[in-house]
Tab-separated table of N, CA, C and O and ligand atoms in Angstrom:
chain	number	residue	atom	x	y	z
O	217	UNK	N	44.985	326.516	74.838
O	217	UNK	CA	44.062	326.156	73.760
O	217	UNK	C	42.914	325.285	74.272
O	217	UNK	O	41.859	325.780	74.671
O	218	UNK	N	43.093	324.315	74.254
O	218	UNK	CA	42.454	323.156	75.195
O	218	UNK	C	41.685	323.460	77.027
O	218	UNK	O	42.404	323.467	78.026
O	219	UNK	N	40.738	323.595	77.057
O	219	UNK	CA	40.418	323.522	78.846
O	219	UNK	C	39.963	322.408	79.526
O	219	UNK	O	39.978	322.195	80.738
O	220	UNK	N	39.528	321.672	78.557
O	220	UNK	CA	39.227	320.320	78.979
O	220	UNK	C	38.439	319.249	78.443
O	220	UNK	O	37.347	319.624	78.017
O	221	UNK	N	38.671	318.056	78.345
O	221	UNK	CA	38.147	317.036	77.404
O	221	UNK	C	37.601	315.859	78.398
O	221	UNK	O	37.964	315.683	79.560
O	222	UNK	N	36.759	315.188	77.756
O	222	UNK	CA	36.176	314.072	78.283
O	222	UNK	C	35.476	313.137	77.189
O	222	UNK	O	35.519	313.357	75.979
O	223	UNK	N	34.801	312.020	77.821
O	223	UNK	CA	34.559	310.792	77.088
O	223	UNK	C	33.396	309.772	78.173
O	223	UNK	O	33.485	309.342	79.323
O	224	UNK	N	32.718	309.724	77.481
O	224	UNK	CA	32.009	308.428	77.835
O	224	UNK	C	32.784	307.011	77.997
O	224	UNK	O	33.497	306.582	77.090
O	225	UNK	N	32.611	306.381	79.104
O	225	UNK	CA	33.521	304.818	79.527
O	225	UNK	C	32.045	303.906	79.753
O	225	UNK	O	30.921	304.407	79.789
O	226	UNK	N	32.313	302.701	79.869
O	226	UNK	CA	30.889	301.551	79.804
O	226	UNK	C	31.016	301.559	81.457
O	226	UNK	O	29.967	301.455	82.092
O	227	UNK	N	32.135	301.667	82.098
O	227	UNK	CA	32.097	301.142	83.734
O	227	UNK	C	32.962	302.483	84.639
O	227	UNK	O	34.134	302.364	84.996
O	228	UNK	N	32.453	303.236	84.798
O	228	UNK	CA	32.903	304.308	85.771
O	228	UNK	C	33.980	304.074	86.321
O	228	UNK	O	35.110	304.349	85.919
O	229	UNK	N	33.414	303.155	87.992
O	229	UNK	CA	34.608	302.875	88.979
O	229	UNK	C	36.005	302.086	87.547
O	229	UNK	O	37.002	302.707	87.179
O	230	UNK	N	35.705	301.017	87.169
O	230	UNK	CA	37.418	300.662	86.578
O	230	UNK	C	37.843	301.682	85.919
O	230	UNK	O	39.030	301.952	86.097
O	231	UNK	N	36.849	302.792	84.724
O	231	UNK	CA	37.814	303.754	84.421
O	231	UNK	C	38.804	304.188	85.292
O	231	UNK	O	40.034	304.144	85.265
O	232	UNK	N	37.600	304.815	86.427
O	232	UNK	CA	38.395	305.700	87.738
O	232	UNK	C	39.887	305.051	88.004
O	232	UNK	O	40.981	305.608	87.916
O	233	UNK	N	39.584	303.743	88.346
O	233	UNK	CA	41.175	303.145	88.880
O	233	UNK	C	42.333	302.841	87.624
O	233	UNK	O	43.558	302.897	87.730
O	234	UNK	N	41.692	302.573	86.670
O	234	UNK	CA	42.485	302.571	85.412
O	234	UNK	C	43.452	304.252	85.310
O	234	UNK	O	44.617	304.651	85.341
O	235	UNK	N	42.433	304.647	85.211
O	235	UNK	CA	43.292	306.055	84.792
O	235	UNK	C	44.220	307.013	86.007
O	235	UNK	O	45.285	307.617	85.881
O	236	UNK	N	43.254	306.837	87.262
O	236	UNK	CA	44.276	306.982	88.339
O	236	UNK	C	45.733	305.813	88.539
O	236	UNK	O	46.789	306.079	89.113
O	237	UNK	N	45.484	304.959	88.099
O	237	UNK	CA	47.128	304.242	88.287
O	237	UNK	C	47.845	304.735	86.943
O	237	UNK	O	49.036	304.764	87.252
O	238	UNK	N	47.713	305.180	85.468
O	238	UNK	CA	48.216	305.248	84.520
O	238	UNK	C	48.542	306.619	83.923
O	238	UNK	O	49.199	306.966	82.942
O	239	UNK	N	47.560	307.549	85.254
O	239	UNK	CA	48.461	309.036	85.175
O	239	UNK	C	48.910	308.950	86.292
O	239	UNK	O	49.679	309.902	86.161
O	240	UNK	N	49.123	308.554	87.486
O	240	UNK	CA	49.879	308.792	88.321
O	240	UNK	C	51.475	309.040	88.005
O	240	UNK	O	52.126	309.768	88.755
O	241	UNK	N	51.895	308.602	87.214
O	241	UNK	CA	53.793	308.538	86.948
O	241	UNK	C	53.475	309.763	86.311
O	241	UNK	O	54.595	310.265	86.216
O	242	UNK	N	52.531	310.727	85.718
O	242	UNK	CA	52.290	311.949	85.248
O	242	UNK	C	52.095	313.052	85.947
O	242	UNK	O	52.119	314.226	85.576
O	243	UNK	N	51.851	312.470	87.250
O	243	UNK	CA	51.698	313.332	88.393
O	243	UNK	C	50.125	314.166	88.257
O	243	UNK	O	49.842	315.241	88.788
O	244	UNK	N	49.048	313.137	87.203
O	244	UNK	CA	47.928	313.821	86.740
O	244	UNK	C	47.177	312.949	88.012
O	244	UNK	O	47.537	311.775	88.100
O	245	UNK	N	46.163	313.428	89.003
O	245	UNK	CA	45.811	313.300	89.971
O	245	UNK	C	43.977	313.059	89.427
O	245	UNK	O	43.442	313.439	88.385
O	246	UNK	N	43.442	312.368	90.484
O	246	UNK	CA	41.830	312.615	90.649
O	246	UNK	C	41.925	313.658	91.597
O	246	UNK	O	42.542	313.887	92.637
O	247	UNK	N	40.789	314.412	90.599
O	247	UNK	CA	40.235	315.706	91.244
O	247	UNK	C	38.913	315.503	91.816
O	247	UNK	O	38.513	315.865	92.922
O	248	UNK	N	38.484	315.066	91.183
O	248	UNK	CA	36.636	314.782	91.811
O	248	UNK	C	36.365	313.716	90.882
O	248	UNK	O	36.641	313.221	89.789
O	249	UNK	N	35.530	313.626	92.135
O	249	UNK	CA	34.876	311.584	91.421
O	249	UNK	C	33.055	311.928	92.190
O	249	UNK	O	32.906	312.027	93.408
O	250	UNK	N	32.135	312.031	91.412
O	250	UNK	CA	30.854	312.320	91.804
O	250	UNK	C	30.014	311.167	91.471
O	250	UNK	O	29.764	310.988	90.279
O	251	UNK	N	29.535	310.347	92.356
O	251	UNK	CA	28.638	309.048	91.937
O	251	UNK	C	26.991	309.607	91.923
O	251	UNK	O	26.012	308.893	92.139
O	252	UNK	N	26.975	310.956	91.636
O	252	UNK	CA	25.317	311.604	91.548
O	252	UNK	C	25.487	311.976	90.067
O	252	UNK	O	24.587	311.682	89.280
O	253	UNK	N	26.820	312.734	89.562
O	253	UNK	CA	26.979	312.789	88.529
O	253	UNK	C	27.685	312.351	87.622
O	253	UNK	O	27.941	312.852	86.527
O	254	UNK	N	28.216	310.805	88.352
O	254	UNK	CA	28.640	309.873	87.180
O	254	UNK	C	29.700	310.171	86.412
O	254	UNK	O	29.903	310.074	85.202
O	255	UNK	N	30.376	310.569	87.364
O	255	UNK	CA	32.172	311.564	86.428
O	255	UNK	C	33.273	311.589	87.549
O	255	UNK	O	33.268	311.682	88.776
O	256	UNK	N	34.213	311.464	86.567
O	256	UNK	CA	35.769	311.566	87.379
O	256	UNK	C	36.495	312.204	86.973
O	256	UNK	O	36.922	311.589	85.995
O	257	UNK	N	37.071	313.256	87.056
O	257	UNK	CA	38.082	314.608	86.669
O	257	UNK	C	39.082	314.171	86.940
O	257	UNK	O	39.063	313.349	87.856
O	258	UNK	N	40.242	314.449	86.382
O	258	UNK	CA	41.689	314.214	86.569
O	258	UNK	C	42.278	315.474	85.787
O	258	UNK	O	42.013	316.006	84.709
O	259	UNK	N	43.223	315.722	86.839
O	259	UNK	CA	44.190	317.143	86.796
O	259	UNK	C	45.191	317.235	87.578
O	259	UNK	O	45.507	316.385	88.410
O	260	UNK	N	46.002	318.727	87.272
O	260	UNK	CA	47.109	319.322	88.059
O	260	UNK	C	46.523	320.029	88.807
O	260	UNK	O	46.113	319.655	89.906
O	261	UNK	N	46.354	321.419	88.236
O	261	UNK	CA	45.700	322.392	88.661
O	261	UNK	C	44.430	322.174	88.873
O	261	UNK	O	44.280	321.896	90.063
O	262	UNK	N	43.213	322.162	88.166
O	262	UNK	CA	42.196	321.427	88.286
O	262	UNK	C	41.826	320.310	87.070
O	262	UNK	O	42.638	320.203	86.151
O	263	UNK	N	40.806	319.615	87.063
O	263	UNK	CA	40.010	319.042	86.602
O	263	UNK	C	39.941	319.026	85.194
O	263	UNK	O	39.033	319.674	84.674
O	264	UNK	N	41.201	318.040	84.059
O	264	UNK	CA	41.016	318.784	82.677
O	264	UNK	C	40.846	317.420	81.999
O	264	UNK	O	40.835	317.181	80.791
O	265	UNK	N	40.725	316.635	82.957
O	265	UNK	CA	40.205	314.964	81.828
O	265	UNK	C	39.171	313.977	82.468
O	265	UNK	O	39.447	313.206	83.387
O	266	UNK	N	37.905	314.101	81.851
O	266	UNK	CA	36.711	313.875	82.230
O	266	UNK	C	36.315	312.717	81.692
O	266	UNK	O	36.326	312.661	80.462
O	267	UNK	N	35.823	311.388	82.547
O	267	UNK	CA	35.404	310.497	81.973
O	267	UNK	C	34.198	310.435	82.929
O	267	UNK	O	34.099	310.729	84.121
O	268	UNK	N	33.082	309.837	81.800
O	268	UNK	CA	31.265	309.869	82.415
O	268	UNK	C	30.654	308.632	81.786
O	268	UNK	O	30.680	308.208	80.631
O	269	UNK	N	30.075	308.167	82.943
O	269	UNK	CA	28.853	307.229	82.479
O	269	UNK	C	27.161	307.589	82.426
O	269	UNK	O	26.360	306.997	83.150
O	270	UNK	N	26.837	308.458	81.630
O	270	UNK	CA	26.165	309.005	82.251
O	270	UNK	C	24.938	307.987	81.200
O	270	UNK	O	24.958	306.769	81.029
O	271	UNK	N	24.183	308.767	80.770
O	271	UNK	CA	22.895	308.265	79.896
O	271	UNK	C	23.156	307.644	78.456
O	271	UNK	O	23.762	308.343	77.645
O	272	UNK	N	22.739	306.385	78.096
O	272	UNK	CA	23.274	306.381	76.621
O	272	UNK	C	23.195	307.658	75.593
O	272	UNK	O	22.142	308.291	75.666
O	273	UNK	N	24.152	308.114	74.659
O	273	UNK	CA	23.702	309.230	74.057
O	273	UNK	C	23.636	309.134	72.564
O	273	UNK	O	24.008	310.047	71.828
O	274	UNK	N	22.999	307.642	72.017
O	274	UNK	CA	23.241	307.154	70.666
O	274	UNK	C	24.100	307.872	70.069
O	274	UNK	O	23.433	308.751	69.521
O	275	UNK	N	25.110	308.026	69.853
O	275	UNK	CA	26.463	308.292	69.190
O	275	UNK	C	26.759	309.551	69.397
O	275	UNK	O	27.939	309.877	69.264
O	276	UNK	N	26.074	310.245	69.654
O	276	UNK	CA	26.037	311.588	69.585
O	276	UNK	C	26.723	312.201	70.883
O	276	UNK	O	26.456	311.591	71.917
O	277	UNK	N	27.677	313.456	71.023
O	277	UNK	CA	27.691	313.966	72.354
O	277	UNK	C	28.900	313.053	73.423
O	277	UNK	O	29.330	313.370	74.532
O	278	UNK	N	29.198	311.851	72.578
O	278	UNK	CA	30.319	311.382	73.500
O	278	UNK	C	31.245	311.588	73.537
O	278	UNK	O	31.839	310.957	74.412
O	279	UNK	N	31.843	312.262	72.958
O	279	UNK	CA	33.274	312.740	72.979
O	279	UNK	C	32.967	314.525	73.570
O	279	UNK	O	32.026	315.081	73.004
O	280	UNK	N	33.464	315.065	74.272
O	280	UNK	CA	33.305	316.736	74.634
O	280	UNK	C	34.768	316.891	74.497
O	280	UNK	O	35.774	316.216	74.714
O	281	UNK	N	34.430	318.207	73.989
O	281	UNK	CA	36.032	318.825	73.624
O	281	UNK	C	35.786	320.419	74.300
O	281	UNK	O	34.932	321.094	73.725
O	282	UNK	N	36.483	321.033	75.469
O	282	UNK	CA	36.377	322.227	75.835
O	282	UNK	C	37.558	322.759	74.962
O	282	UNK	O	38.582	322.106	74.759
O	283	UNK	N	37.231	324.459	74.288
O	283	UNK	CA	38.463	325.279	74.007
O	283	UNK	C	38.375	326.696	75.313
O	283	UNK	O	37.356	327.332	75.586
O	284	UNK	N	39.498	326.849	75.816
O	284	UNK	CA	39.696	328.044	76.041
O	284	UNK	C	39.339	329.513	75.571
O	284	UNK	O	39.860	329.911	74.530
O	285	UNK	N	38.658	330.172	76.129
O	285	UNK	CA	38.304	331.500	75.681
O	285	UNK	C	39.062	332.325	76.872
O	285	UNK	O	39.295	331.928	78.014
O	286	UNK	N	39.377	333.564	76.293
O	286	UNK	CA	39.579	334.424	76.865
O	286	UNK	C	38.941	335.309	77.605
O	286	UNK	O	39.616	335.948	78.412
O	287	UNK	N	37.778	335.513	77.529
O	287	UNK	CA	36.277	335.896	78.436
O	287	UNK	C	35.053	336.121	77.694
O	287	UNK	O	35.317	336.370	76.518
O	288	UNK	N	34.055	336.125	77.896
O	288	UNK	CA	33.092	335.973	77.617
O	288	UNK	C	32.735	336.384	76.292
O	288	UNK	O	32.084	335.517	75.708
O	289	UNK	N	32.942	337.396	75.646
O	289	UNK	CA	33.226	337.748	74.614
O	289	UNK	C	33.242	336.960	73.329
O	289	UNK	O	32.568	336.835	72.306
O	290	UNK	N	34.280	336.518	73.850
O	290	UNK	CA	35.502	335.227	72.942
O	290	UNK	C	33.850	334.158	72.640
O	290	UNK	O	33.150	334.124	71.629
O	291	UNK	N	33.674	333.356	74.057
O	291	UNK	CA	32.748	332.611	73.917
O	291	UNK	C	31.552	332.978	73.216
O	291	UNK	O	31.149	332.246	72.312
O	292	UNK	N	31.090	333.766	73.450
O	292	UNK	CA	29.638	333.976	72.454
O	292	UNK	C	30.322	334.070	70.638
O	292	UNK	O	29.706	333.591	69.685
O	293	UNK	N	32.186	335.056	70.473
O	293	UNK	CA	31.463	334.927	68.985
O	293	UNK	C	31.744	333.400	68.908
O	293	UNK	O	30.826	332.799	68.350
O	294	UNK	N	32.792	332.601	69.329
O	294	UNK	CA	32.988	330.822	69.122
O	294	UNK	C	31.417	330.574	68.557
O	294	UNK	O	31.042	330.169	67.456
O	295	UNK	N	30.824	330.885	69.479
O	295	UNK	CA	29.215	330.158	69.341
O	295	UNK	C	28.572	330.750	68.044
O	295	UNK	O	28.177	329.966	67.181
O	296	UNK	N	28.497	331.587	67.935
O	296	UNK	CA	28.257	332.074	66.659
O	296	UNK	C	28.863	331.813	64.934
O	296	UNK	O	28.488	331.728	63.765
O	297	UNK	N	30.139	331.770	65.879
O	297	UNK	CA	31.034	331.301	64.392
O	297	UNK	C	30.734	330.191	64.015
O	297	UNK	O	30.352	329.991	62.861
O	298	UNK	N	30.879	328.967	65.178
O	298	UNK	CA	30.488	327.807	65.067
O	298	UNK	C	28.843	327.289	64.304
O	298	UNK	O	28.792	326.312	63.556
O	299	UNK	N	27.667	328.080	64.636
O	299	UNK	CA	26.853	328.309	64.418
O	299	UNK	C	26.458	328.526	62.856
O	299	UNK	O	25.741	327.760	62.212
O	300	UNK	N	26.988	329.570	62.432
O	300	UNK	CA	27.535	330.109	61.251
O	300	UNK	C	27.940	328.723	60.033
O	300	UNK	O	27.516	328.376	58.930
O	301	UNK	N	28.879	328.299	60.900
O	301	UNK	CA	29.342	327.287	60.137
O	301	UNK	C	28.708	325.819	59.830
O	301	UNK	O	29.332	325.156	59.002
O	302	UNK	N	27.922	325.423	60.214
O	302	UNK	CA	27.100	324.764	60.410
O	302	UNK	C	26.641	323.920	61.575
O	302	UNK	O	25.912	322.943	61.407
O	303	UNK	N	27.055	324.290	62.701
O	303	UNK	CA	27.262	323.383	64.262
O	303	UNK	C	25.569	323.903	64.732
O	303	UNK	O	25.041	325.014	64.763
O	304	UNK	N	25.044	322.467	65.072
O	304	UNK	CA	24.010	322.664	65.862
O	304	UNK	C	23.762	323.294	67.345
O	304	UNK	O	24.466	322.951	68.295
O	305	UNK	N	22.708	324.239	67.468
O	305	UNK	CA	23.290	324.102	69.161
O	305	UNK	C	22.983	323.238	70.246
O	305	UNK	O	22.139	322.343	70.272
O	306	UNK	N	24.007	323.723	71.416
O	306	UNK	CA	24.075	322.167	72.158
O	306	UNK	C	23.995	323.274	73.800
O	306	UNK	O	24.183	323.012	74.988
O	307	UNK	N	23.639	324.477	73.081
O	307	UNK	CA	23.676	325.135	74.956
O	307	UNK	C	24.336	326.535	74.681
O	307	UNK	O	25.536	326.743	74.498
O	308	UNK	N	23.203	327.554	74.689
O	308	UNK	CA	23.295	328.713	74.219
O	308	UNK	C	24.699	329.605	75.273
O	308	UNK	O	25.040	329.128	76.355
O	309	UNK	N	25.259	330.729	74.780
O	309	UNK	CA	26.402	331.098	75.801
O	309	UNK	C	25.618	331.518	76.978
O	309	UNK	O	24.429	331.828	76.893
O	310	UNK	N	26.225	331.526	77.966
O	310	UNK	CA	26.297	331.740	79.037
O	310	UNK	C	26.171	331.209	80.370
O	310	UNK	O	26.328	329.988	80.386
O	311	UNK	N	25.856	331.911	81.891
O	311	UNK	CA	26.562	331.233	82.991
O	311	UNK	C	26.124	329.638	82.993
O	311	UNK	O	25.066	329.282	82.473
O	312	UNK	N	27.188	328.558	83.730
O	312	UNK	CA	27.129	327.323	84.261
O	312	UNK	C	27.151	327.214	85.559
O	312	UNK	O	28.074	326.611	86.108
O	313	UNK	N	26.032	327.839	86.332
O	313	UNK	CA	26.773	328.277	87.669
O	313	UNK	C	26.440	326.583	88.613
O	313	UNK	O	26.273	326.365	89.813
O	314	UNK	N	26.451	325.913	87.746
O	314	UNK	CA	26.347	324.344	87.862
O	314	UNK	C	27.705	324.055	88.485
O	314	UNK	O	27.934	323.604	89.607
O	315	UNK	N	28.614	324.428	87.465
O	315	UNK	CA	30.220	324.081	87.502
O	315	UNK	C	30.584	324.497	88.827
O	315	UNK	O	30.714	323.914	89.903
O	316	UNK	N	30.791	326.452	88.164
O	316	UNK	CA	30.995	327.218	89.290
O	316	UNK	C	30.419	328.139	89.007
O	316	UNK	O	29.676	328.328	88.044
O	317	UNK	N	30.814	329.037	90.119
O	317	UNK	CA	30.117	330.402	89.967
O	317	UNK	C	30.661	331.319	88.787
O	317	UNK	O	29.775	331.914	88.174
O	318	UNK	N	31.703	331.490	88.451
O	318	UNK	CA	32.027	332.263	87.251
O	318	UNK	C	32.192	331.084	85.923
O	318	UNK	O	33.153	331.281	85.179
O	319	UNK	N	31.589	330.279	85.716
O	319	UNK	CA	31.575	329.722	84.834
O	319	UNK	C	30.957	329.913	83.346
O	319	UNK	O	29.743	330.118	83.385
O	320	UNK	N	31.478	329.893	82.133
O	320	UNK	CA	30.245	330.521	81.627
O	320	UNK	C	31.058	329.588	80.397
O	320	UNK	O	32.213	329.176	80.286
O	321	UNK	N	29.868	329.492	79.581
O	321	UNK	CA	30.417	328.722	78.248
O	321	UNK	C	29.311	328.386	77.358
O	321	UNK	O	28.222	328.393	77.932
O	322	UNK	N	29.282	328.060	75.970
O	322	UNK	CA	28.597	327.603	74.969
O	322	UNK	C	29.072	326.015	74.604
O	322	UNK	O	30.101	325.377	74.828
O	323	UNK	N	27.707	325.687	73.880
O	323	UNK	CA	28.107	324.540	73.519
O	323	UNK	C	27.569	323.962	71.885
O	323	UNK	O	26.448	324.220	71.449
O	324	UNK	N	28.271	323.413	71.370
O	324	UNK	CA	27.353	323.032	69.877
O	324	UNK	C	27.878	322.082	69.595
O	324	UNK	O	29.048	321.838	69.891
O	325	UNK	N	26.670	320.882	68.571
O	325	UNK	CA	27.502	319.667	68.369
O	325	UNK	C	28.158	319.933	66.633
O	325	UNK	O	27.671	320.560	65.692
O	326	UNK	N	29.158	319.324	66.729
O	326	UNK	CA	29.950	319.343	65.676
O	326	UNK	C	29.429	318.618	64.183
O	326	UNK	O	28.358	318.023	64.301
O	327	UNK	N	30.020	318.590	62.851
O	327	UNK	CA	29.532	317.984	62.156
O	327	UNK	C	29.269	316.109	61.890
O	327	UNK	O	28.715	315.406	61.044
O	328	UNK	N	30.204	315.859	63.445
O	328	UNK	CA	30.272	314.502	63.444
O	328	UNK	C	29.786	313.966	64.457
O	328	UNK	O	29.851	312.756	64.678
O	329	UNK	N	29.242	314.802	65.191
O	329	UNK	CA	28.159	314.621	66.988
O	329	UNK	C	29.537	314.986	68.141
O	329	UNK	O	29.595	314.968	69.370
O	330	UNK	N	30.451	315.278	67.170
O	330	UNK	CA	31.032	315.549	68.820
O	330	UNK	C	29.931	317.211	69.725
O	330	UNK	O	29.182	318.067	69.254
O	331	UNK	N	30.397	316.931	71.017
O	331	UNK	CA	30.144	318.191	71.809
O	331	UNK	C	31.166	319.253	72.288
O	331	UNK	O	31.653	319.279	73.419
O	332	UNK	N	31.344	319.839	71.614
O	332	UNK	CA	32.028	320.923	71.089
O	332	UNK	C	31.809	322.520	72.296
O	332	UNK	O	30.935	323.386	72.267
O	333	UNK	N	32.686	322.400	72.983
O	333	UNK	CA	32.287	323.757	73.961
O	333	UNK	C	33.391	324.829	73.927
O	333	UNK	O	34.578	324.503	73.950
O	334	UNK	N	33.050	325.919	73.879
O	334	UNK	CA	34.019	327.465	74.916
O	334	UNK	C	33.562	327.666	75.790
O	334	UNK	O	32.347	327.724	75.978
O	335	UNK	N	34.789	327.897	76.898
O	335	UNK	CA	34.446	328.400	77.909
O	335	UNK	C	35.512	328.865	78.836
O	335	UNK	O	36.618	328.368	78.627
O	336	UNK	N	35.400	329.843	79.965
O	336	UNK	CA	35.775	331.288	80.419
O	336	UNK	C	35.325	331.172	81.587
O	336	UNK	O	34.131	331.103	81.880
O	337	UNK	N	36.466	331.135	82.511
O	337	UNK	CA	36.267	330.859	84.371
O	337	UNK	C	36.348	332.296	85.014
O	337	UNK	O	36.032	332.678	86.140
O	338	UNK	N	36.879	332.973	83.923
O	338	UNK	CA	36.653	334.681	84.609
O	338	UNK	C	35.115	335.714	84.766
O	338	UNK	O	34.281	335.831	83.868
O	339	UNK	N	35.066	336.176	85.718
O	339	UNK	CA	33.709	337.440	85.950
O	339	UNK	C	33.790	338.133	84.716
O	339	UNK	O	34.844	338.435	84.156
O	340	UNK	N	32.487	338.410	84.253
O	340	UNK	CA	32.452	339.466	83.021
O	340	UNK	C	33.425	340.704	83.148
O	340	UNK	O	33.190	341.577	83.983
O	341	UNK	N	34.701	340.782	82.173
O	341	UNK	CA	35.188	341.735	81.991
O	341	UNK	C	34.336	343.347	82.129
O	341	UNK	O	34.950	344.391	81.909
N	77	GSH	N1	23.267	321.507	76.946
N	77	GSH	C1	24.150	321.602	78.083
N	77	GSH	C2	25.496	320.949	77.706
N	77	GSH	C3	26.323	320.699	78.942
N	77	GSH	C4	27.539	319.826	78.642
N	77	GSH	O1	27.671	319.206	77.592
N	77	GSH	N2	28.444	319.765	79.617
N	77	GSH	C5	29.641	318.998	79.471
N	77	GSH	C6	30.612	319.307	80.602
N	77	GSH	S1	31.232	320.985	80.612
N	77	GSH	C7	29.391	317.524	79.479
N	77	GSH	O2	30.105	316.752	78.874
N	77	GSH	N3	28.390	317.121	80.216
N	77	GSH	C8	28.129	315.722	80.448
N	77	GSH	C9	27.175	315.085	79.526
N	77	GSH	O3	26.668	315.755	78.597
N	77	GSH	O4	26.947	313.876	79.700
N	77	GSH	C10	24.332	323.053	78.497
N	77	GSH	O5	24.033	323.942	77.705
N	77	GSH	O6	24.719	323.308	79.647
């Protein structure tokens, strides 16, 4: 259901060590820690709990919530439905080749500013 969540913190590095000593007994690991992009991933497999210091974002946009899609598909109608329903957009579907190379996802903010994404690590079906 879930692919990955994150949050804005006031101080990066103590998040970083905070949350690396308090998932460790979870066996939830740092995956990447980027001081260009102001983020620290923590995971098993990869990278599914994201904390960022990045730009103030007056209330808006600090909380990100990724859902799982099943491929690309999935993601565009999310975006649409979401759309539909009243979600602003926050990042039309398609590739993130930022992330990775098969990355692809939408984004819209929710009715309460969260940032609200789908997204799909598989090549176009
Ligand atoms: N408008 C951007 C949204 C990108 C975005 O929100 N990315 C997520 C990570 S998958 C995020 O939380 N980025 C950090 C930030 O917005 O500070 C797009 O369409 O690519």
């Amino acid at each position: 259901m879930f692919d990955h969540i994150g949050f804005d913190v006031r101080d990066l590095h103590k998040s970083k060590s905070f949350y690396e000593a308090a998932l460790l007994p979870l066996g939830i690991k740092l995956m990447m820690f980027s001081e260009e992009w102001k983020v620290a991933g923590f995971g098993t497999d990869r990278p599914r709990f994201w904390v960022g210091s990045g730009q103030p974002k007056n209330g808006e946009g600090e909380v990100h919530l990724c859902f799982s899609a099943k491929n690309r598909a999935e993601v565009r109608a999310f975006y649409e439905a979401a759309i539909q329903a009243g979600a602003r957009d926050n990042g039309k579907p398609g590739p993130r080749p930022e992330y990775h190379a098969n990355y692809y996802g939408a984004f819209v903010i929710d009715p309460d500013g969260h940032n609200v994404e789908a997204c799909c690590h598989s090549p176009e079906a």
